[in-house]
Amino acid sequence: MKHIDLDKIKSLESPPKKINIFSEKELKMIKELYNILPEITFNKKQNVRKKAWIQNFNKELDKIYFSRLKEVLGDYRMDTLKSDKGEDYYGLFHESFSPLPLHVDSGFDEETIIYKQVITPLLAPGDSIFFKKRWYGKSTTFTIDKNELNFTPKPGQNDRSCEHLGKKEFDKEMHKKYLQHVDINNLRGLEVELIYKWKIGETLVMDRTHIHCSSSNIKSKKLGLTTFTKK
């Protein structure tokens, strides 16, 4: 699958940007919301716990969050999962105990004009690694493992691909410092654009076409809120 309106998607792209849009009080409210939300999944393979921001648990916070994002993104729509009532989730909380693999969160609908991905750290430290290369297919996990490449995803699951690969060897020092959980041969042809060091109080805005992953340097766990948007 390739997204249909590539020209529009590319016209909306920009470098990753660190911003400060939430007060200390608002971040505390968001973290408290996480604590009371029901768990939707605990992916034991990835060692990550996920909770969805369900609307109306805290209507005041719903309004604050949506409006803060609009100040930064302009007009947008949520492109996360939906509740049983058909309402948009406002984001996904990820509590990660292990580093996430190389992937892209570009969605599953070829007609969608994907826009920005917004990451708000709620527990640090932690690093996220963003690469210069973009991906315009569906959400994908990148691998050179033959068994993984034969995996048939169910609806809503990432594809598997090795089409991200290039010819140039990946920087060995960079791999040793940040990416030991990824086979260095699976990084061939990639160059790092940004190493984002998680900081409480910041929010990172990035394009959904960015190939990225966690760094290997997770002390115990990290907790963040991610929201996917579209035009």
PDB file of C-alpha atoms in Angstrom:
ATOM      1  CA  MET A   1       0.000   0.000   0.000  1.00  0.00           C
ATOM      2  CA  LYS A   2       1.110   3.523  -0.792  1.00  0.00           C
ATOM      3  CA  HIS A   3      -0.726   6.634   0.307  1.00  0.00           C
ATOM      4  CA  ILE A   4      -2.547   8.169  -2.652  1.00  0.00           C
ATOM      5  CA  ASP A   5      -2.076  11.911  -2.092  1.00  0.00           C
ATOM      6  CA  LEU A   6       1.706  11.918  -1.674  1.00  0.00           C
ATOM      7  CA  ASP A   7       2.122  15.482  -2.932  1.00  0.00           C
ATOM      8  CA  LYS A   8      -0.180  16.797  -0.198  1.00  0.00           C
ATOM      9  CA  ILE A   9       1.451  14.653   2.493  1.00  0.00           C
ATOM     10  CA  LYS A  10       4.931  15.793   1.457  1.00  0.00           C
ATOM     11  CA  SER A  11       3.850  19.441   1.388  1.00  0.00           C
ATOM     12  CA  LEU A  12       2.932  19.180   5.085  1.00  0.00           C
ATOM     13  CA  GLU A  13       6.266  17.695   6.151  1.00  0.00           C
ATOM     14  CA  SER A  14       8.778  19.537   8.329  1.00  0.00           C
ATOM     15  CA  PRO A  15      11.725  18.705  10.627  1.00  0.00           C
ATOM     16  CA  PRO A  16      10.926  17.358  14.114  1.00  0.00           C
ATOM     17  CA  LYS A  17      10.226  20.182  16.561  1.00  0.00           C
ATOM     18  CA  LYS A  18      10.463  20.376  20.361  1.00  0.00           C
ATOM     19  CA  ILE A  19       7.841  22.607  21.976  1.00  0.00           C
ATOM     20  CA  ASN A  20       6.473  23.471  25.421  1.00  0.00           C
ATOM     21  CA  ILE A  21       2.669  23.571  25.383  1.00  0.00           C
ATOM     22  CA  PHE A  22       1.599  22.017  28.678  1.00  0.00           C
ATOM     23  CA  SER A  23       1.972  23.460  32.158  1.00  0.00           C
ATOM     24  CA  GLU A  24       3.265  21.398  35.072  1.00  0.00           C
ATOM     25  CA  LYS A  25      -0.304  21.181  36.372  1.00  0.00           C
ATOM     26  CA  GLU A  26      -1.631  19.953  33.009  1.00  0.00           C
ATOM     27  CA  LEU A  27       1.077  17.300  32.729  1.00  0.00           C
ATOM     28  CA  LYS A  28       0.159  16.118  36.213  1.00  0.00           C
ATOM     29  CA  MET A  29      -3.496  15.884  35.113  1.00  0.00           C
ATOM     30  CA  ILE A  30      -2.492  13.852  32.046  1.00  0.00           C
ATOM     31  CA  LYS A  31      -0.449  11.446  34.163  1.00  0.00           C
ATOM     32  CA  GLU A  32      -3.320  11.084  36.644  1.00  0.00           C
ATOM     33  CA  LEU A  33      -5.620  10.282  33.727  1.00  0.00           C
ATOM     34  CA  TYR A  34      -3.227   7.532  32.668  1.00  0.00           C
ATOM     35  CA  ASN A  35      -3.404   5.996  36.132  1.00  0.00           C
ATOM     36  CA  ILE A  36      -7.199   5.601  36.038  1.00  0.00           C
ATOM     37  CA  LEU A  37      -7.653   4.524  32.414  1.00  0.00           C
ATOM     38  CA  PRO A  38      -8.215   0.825  31.677  1.00  0.00           C
ATOM     39  CA  GLU A  39      -5.399  -1.096  30.036  1.00  0.00           C
ATOM     40  CA  ILE A  40      -6.149  -2.044  26.426  1.00  0.00           C
ATOM     41  CA  THR A  41      -3.148  -4.287  25.828  1.00  0.00           C
ATOM     42  CA  PHE A  42       0.087  -5.529  27.309  1.00  0.00           C
ATOM     43  CA  ASN A  43       2.245  -6.606  24.381  1.00  0.00           C
ATOM     44  CA  LYS A  44       4.574  -9.114  26.028  1.00  0.00           C
ATOM     45  CA  LYS A  45       6.727  -9.499  22.904  1.00  0.00           C
ATOM     46  CA  GLN A  46       7.472  -5.763  22.791  1.00  0.00           C
ATOM     47  CA  ASN A  47       7.191  -5.493  26.602  1.00  0.00           C
ATOM     48  CA  VAL A  48       4.929  -2.449  26.380  1.00  0.00           C
ATOM     49  CA  ARG A  49       1.675  -1.600  28.170  1.00  0.00           C
ATOM     50  CA  LYS A  50      -0.856   0.539  26.271  1.00  0.00           C
ATOM     51  CA  LYS A  51      -3.830   2.584  27.395  1.00  0.00           C
ATOM     52  CA  ALA A  52      -6.098   4.682  25.183  1.00  0.00           C
ATOM     53  CA  TRP A  53      -7.128   8.237  26.080  1.00  0.00           C
ATOM     54  CA  ILE A  54     -10.878   7.702  26.184  1.00  0.00           C
ATOM     55  CA  GLN A  55     -12.974  10.842  25.905  1.00  0.00           C
ATOM     56  CA  ASN A  56     -15.063  12.146  28.828  1.00  0.00           C
ATOM     57  CA  PHE A  57     -12.991  10.696  31.675  1.00  0.00           C
ATOM     58  CA  ASN A  58     -11.933  14.305  32.242  1.00  0.00           C
ATOM     59  CA  LYS A  59     -13.837  16.679  29.953  1.00  0.00           C
ATOM     60  CA  GLU A  60     -11.796  19.690  31.068  1.00  0.00           C
ATOM     61  CA  LEU A  61      -8.572  17.901  30.140  1.00  0.00           C
ATOM     62  CA  ASP A  62     -10.041  16.733  26.819  1.00  0.00           C
ATOM     63  CA  LYS A  63     -10.693  20.359  25.889  1.00  0.00           C
ATOM     64  CA  ILE A  64      -7.262  21.532  27.053  1.00  0.00           C
ATOM     65  CA  TYR A  65      -5.423  18.824  25.130  1.00  0.00           C
ATOM     66  CA  PHE A  66      -7.313  19.267  21.866  1.00  0.00           C
ATOM     67  CA  SER A  67      -6.947  23.057  21.926  1.00  0.00           C
ATOM     68  CA  ARG A  68      -3.230  22.958  22.809  1.00  0.00           C
ATOM     69  CA  LEU A  69      -2.554  20.741  19.818  1.00  0.00           C
ATOM     70  CA  LYS A  70      -4.587  23.025  17.574  1.00  0.00           C
ATOM     71  CA  GLU A  71      -2.415  25.981  18.607  1.00  0.00           C
ATOM     72  CA  VAL A  72       0.581  24.105  17.223  1.00  0.00           C
ATOM     73  CA  LEU A  73      -0.869  22.047  14.366  1.00  0.00           C
ATOM     74  CA  GLY A  74      -3.638  24.272  13.059  1.00  0.00           C
ATOM     75  CA  ASP A  75      -6.643  22.364  11.758  1.00  0.00           C
ATOM     76  CA  TYR A  76      -6.311  18.628  12.248  1.00  0.00           C
ATOM     77  CA  ARG A  77      -8.271  15.494  13.049  1.00  0.00           C
ATOM     78  CA  MET A  78      -7.383  12.609  15.307  1.00  0.00           C
ATOM     79  CA  ASP A  79      -6.257   9.442  13.558  1.00  0.00           C
ATOM     80  CA  THR A  80      -5.965   7.039  16.456  1.00  0.00           C
ATOM     81  CA  LEU A  81      -8.169   4.075  17.314  1.00  0.00           C
ATOM     82  CA  LYS A  82     -11.852   4.617  18.059  1.00  0.00           C
ATOM     83  CA  SER A  83     -13.893   3.582  21.076  1.00  0.00           C
ATOM     84  CA  ASP A  84     -16.855   1.183  20.958  1.00  0.00           C
ATOM     85  CA  LYS A  85     -19.026   4.320  20.657  1.00  0.00           C
ATOM     86  CA  GLY A  86     -17.156   5.409  17.515  1.00  0.00           C
ATOM     87  CA  GLU A  87     -15.435   8.294  19.326  1.00  0.00           C
ATOM     88  CA  ASP A  88     -11.817   9.180  18.588  1.00  0.00           C
ATOM     89  CA  TYR A  89      -9.297   8.286  21.232  1.00  0.00           C
ATOM     90  CA  TYR A  90      -7.198  11.350  21.982  1.00  0.00           C
ATOM     91  CA  GLY A  91      -3.980   9.353  22.010  1.00  0.00           C
ATOM     92  CA  LEU A  92      -2.230   6.232  23.208  1.00  0.00           C
ATOM     93  CA  PHE A  93      -0.201   5.978  26.392  1.00  0.00           C
ATOM     94  CA  HIS A  94       2.840   3.704  26.018  1.00  0.00           C
ATOM     95  CA  GLU A  95       4.597   2.395  29.105  1.00  0.00           C
ATOM     96  CA  SER A  96       7.692   0.739  27.631  1.00  0.00           C
ATOM     97  CA  PHE A  97       9.987  -1.598  29.550  1.00  0.00           C
ATOM     98  CA  SER A  98      12.116  -2.500  26.497  1.00  0.00           C
ATOM     99  CA  PRO A  99      13.188  -0.487  23.428  1.00  0.00           C
ATOM    100  CA  LEU A 100      10.797  -0.461  20.492  1.00  0.00           C
ATOM    101  CA  PRO A 101      12.045  -1.725  17.107  1.00  0.00           C
ATOM    102  CA  LEU A 102      12.558   0.195  13.884  1.00  0.00           C
ATOM    103  CA  HIS A 103       9.133   1.250  12.563  1.00  0.00           C
ATOM    104  CA  VAL A 104       6.904   3.946  11.124  1.00  0.00           C
ATOM    105  CA  ASP A 105       3.409   5.026  12.256  1.00  0.00           C
ATOM    106  CA  SER A 106       2.010   5.991   8.867  1.00  0.00           C
ATOM    107  CA  GLY A 107      -1.468   4.522   9.282  1.00  0.00           C
ATOM    108  CA  PHE A 108      -3.473   1.889   7.460  1.00  0.00           C
ATOM    109  CA  ASP A 109      -5.675   3.858   5.055  1.00  0.00           C
ATOM    110  CA  GLU A 110      -4.188   4.792   1.685  1.00  0.00           C
ATOM    111  CA  GLU A 111      -6.686   7.640   1.228  1.00  0.00           C
ATOM    112  CA  THR A 112      -5.788   9.370   4.517  1.00  0.00           C
ATOM    113  CA  ILE A 113      -3.653  12.500   4.382  1.00  0.00           C
ATOM    114  CA  ILE A 114      -1.444  11.650   7.324  1.00  0.00           C
ATOM    115  CA  TYR A 115      -0.104  14.631   9.254  1.00  0.00           C
ATOM    116  CA  LYS A 116       1.787  14.924  12.553  1.00  0.00           C
ATOM    117  CA  GLN A 117       2.612  12.596  15.410  1.00  0.00           C
ATOM    118  CA  VAL A 118       2.816  14.250  18.838  1.00  0.00           C
ATOM    119  CA  ILE A 119       4.870  12.659  21.628  1.00  0.00           C
ATOM    120  CA  THR A 120       4.654  13.966  25.200  1.00  0.00           C
ATOM    121  CA  PRO A 121       7.073  12.353  27.687  1.00  0.00           C
ATOM    122  CA  LEU A 122       5.537  11.649  31.088  1.00  0.00           C
ATOM    123  CA  LEU A 123       8.414   9.664  32.570  1.00  0.00           C
ATOM    124  CA  ALA A 124      12.082  10.099  31.649  1.00  0.00           C
ATOM    125  CA  PRO A 125      14.889   9.500  30.858  1.00  0.00           C
ATOM    126  CA  GLY A 126      14.718   7.859  27.456  1.00  0.00           C
ATOM    127  CA  ASP A 127      15.743   8.516  23.867  1.00  0.00           C
ATOM    128  CA  SER A 128      13.966   8.269  20.532  1.00  0.00           C
ATOM    129  CA  ILE A 129      15.962   8.009  17.314  1.00  0.00           C
ATOM    130  CA  PHE A 130      14.608   9.553  14.107  1.00  0.00           C
ATOM    131  CA  PHE A 131      16.085   8.820  10.703  1.00  0.00           C
ATOM    132  CA  LYS A 132      16.224  11.005   7.608  1.00  0.00           C
ATOM    133  CA  LYS A 133      14.528   8.408   5.435  1.00  0.00           C
ATOM    134  CA  ARG A 134      10.738   8.654   5.027  1.00  0.00           C
ATOM    135  CA  TRP A 135       8.179   5.924   4.363  1.00  0.00           C
ATOM    136  CA  TYR A 136       4.953   6.418   2.403  1.00  0.00           C
ATOM    137  CA  GLY A 137       3.408   2.982   2.730  1.00  0.00           C
ATOM    138  CA  LYS A 138       1.255   1.701   5.591  1.00  0.00           C
ATOM    139  CA  SER A 139       2.496   1.402   9.166  1.00  0.00           C
ATOM    140  CA  THR A 140       5.460  -0.958   9.023  1.00  0.00           C
ATOM    141  CA  THR A 141       8.056  -2.621  11.214  1.00  0.00           C
ATOM    142  CA  PHE A 142      11.398  -2.903   9.410  1.00  0.00           C
ATOM    143  CA  THR A 143      13.381  -6.100   9.666  1.00  0.00           C
ATOM    144  CA  ILE A 144      15.798  -8.381   7.840  1.00  0.00           C
ATOM    145  CA  ASP A 145      14.605 -11.457   9.740  1.00  0.00           C
ATOM    146  CA  LYS A 146      13.240 -13.902   7.168  1.00  0.00           C
ATOM    147  CA  ASN A 147      10.650 -15.328   9.547  1.00  0.00           C
ATOM    148  CA  GLU A 148       9.408 -11.832  10.366  1.00  0.00           C
ATOM    149  CA  LEU A 149       9.237 -10.938   6.664  1.00  0.00           C
ATOM    150  CA  ASN A 150       6.913 -13.915   6.115  1.00  0.00           C
ATOM    151  CA  PHE A 151       4.569 -12.632   8.838  1.00  0.00           C
ATOM    152  CA  THR A 152       1.008 -11.954   7.641  1.00  0.00           C
ATOM    153  CA  PRO A 153      -0.433  -9.025   9.616  1.00  0.00           C
ATOM    154  CA  LYS A 154      -4.005  -8.902  10.787  1.00  0.00           C
ATOM    155  CA  PRO A 155      -6.034  -5.683  10.256  1.00  0.00           C
ATOM    156  CA  GLY A 156      -4.476  -2.936  12.345  1.00  0.00           C
ATOM    157  CA  GLN A 157      -1.099  -4.662  12.613  1.00  0.00           C
ATOM    158  CA  ASN A 158       2.117  -3.351  11.079  1.00  0.00           C
ATOM    159  CA  ASP A 159       3.419  -4.748   7.816  1.00  0.00           C
ATOM    160  CA  ARG A 160       6.966  -6.143   7.746  1.00  0.00           C
ATOM    161  CA  SER A 161       9.480  -4.899   5.199  1.00  0.00           C
ATOM    162  CA  CYS A 162      13.182  -4.641   4.367  1.00  0.00           C
ATOM    163  CA  GLU A 163      12.637  -2.078   1.601  1.00  0.00           C
ATOM    164  CA  HIS A 164      14.065   0.668   3.826  1.00  0.00           C
ATOM    165  CA  LEU A 165      17.585  -0.668   3.297  1.00  0.00           C
ATOM    166  CA  GLY A 166      20.287   1.167   1.383  1.00  0.00           C
ATOM    167  CA  LYS A 167      23.930   0.468   0.545  1.00  0.00           C
ATOM    168  CA  LYS A 168      25.900   2.598   2.999  1.00  0.00           C
ATOM    169  CA  GLU A 169      26.994   0.927   6.242  1.00  0.00           C
ATOM    170  CA  PHE A 170      25.473   2.378   9.382  1.00  0.00           C
ATOM    171  CA  ASP A 171      27.701   4.320  11.763  1.00  0.00           C
ATOM    172  CA  LYS A 172      29.218   1.762  14.172  1.00  0.00           C
ATOM    173  CA  GLU A 173      29.713   4.230  17.034  1.00  0.00           C
ATOM    174  CA  MET A 174      26.111   5.422  16.764  1.00  0.00           C
ATOM    175  CA  HIS A 175      24.947   1.816  16.812  1.00  0.00           C
ATOM    176  CA  LYS A 176      27.041   0.992  19.873  1.00  0.00           C
ATOM    177  CA  LYS A 177      25.847   4.046  21.797  1.00  0.00           C
ATOM    178  CA  TYR A 178      22.121   4.034  20.992  1.00  0.00           C
ATOM    179  CA  LEU A 179      20.920   1.096  18.902  1.00  0.00           C
ATOM    180  CA  GLN A 180      22.327  -2.197  20.153  1.00  0.00           C
ATOM    181  CA  HIS A 181      18.832  -3.741  20.170  1.00  0.00           C
ATOM    182  CA  VAL A 182      18.675  -3.365  16.360  1.00  0.00           C
ATOM    183  CA  ASP A 183      20.803  -5.547  14.062  1.00  0.00           C
ATOM    184  CA  ILE A 184      23.278  -3.105  12.497  1.00  0.00           C
ATOM    185  CA  ASN A 185      22.612  -4.717   9.113  1.00  0.00           C
ATOM    186  CA  ASN A 186      18.963  -3.669   9.499  1.00  0.00           C
ATOM    187  CA  LEU A 187      20.147  -0.026   9.584  1.00  0.00           C
ATOM    188  CA  ARG A 188      22.126  -0.123   6.346  1.00  0.00           C
ATOM    189  CA  GLY A 189      21.562   3.035   4.323  1.00  0.00           C
ATOM    190  CA  LEU A 190      19.941   4.960   7.170  1.00  0.00           C
ATOM    191  CA  GLU A 191      21.226   8.216   8.653  1.00  0.00           C
ATOM    192  CA  VAL A 192      20.146   9.706  11.965  1.00  0.00           C
ATOM    193  CA  GLU A 193      18.295  13.032  11.745  1.00  0.00           C
ATOM    194  CA  LEU A 194      17.542  13.527  15.450  1.00  0.00           C
ATOM    195  CA  ILE A 195      18.290  11.879  18.767  1.00  0.00           C
ATOM    196  CA  TYR A 196      15.490  13.130  20.986  1.00  0.00           C
ATOM    197  CA  LYS A 197      16.315  12.910  24.669  1.00  0.00           C
ATOM    198  CA  TRP A 198      13.027  12.717  26.542  1.00  0.00           C
ATOM    199  CA  LYS A 199      12.426  15.660  28.847  1.00  0.00           C
ATOM    200  CA  ILE A 200       9.423  16.163  31.099  1.00  0.00           C
ATOM    201  CA  GLY A 201       7.684  19.397  30.136  1.00  0.00           C
ATOM    202  CA  GLU A 202       8.499  19.090  26.440  1.00  0.00           C
ATOM    203  CA  THR A 203       6.458  17.761  23.554  1.00  0.00           C
ATOM    204  CA  LEU A 204       7.897  16.546  20.260  1.00  0.00           C
ATOM    205  CA  VAL A 205       6.025  17.086  16.988  1.00  0.00           C
ATOM    206  CA  MET A 206       7.133  14.953  14.051  1.00  0.00           C
ATOM    207  CA  ASP A 207       5.856  13.760  10.689  1.00  0.00           C
ATOM    208  CA  ARG A 208       4.186  10.380  10.583  1.00  0.00           C
ATOM    209  CA  THR A 209       6.403   9.408   7.640  1.00  0.00           C
ATOM    210  CA  HIS A 210       9.518   9.416   9.852  1.00  0.00           C
ATOM    211  CA  ILE A 211      11.191   6.025  10.337  1.00  0.00           C
ATOM    212  CA  HIS A 212      12.152   5.842  14.011  1.00  0.00           C
ATOM    213  CA  CYS A 213      12.722   3.636  17.052  1.00  0.00           C
ATOM    214  CA  SER A 214      13.598   3.784  20.723  1.00  0.00           C
ATOM    215  CA  SER A 215      17.212   3.800  21.792  1.00  0.00           C
ATOM    216  CA  SER A 216      18.636   0.844  23.692  1.00  0.00           C
ATOM    217  CA  ASN A 217      19.117   3.026  26.764  1.00  0.00           C
ATOM    218  CA  ILE A 218      16.021   2.373  28.854  1.00  0.00           C
ATOM    219  CA  LYS A 219      16.961   2.366  32.541  1.00  0.00           C
ATOM    220  CA  SER A 220      13.786   0.680  33.814  1.00  0.00           C
ATOM    221  CA  LYS A 221      10.837   2.026  31.834  1.00  0.00           C
ATOM    222  CA  LYS A 222       9.572   5.130  30.053  1.00  0.00           C
ATOM    223  CA  LEU A 223       6.058   6.486  29.757  1.00  0.00           C
ATOM    224  CA  GLY A 224       4.764   8.749  27.014  1.00  0.00           C
ATOM    225  CA  LEU A 225       1.591   9.877  25.306  1.00  0.00           C
ATOM    226  CA  THR A 226       1.429   9.660  21.510  1.00  0.00           C
ATOM    227  CA  THR A 227      -1.272  11.206  19.346  1.00  0.00           C
ATOM    228  CA  PHE A 228      -1.571  10.554  15.596  1.00  0.00           C
ATOM    229  CA  THR A 229      -3.232  13.178  13.404  1.00  0.00           C
ATOM    230  CA  LYS A 230      -4.449  13.599   9.854  1.00  0.00           C
ATOM    231  CA  LYS A 231      -5.779  16.384   7.680  1.00  0.00           C
TER     232      LYS A 231
END
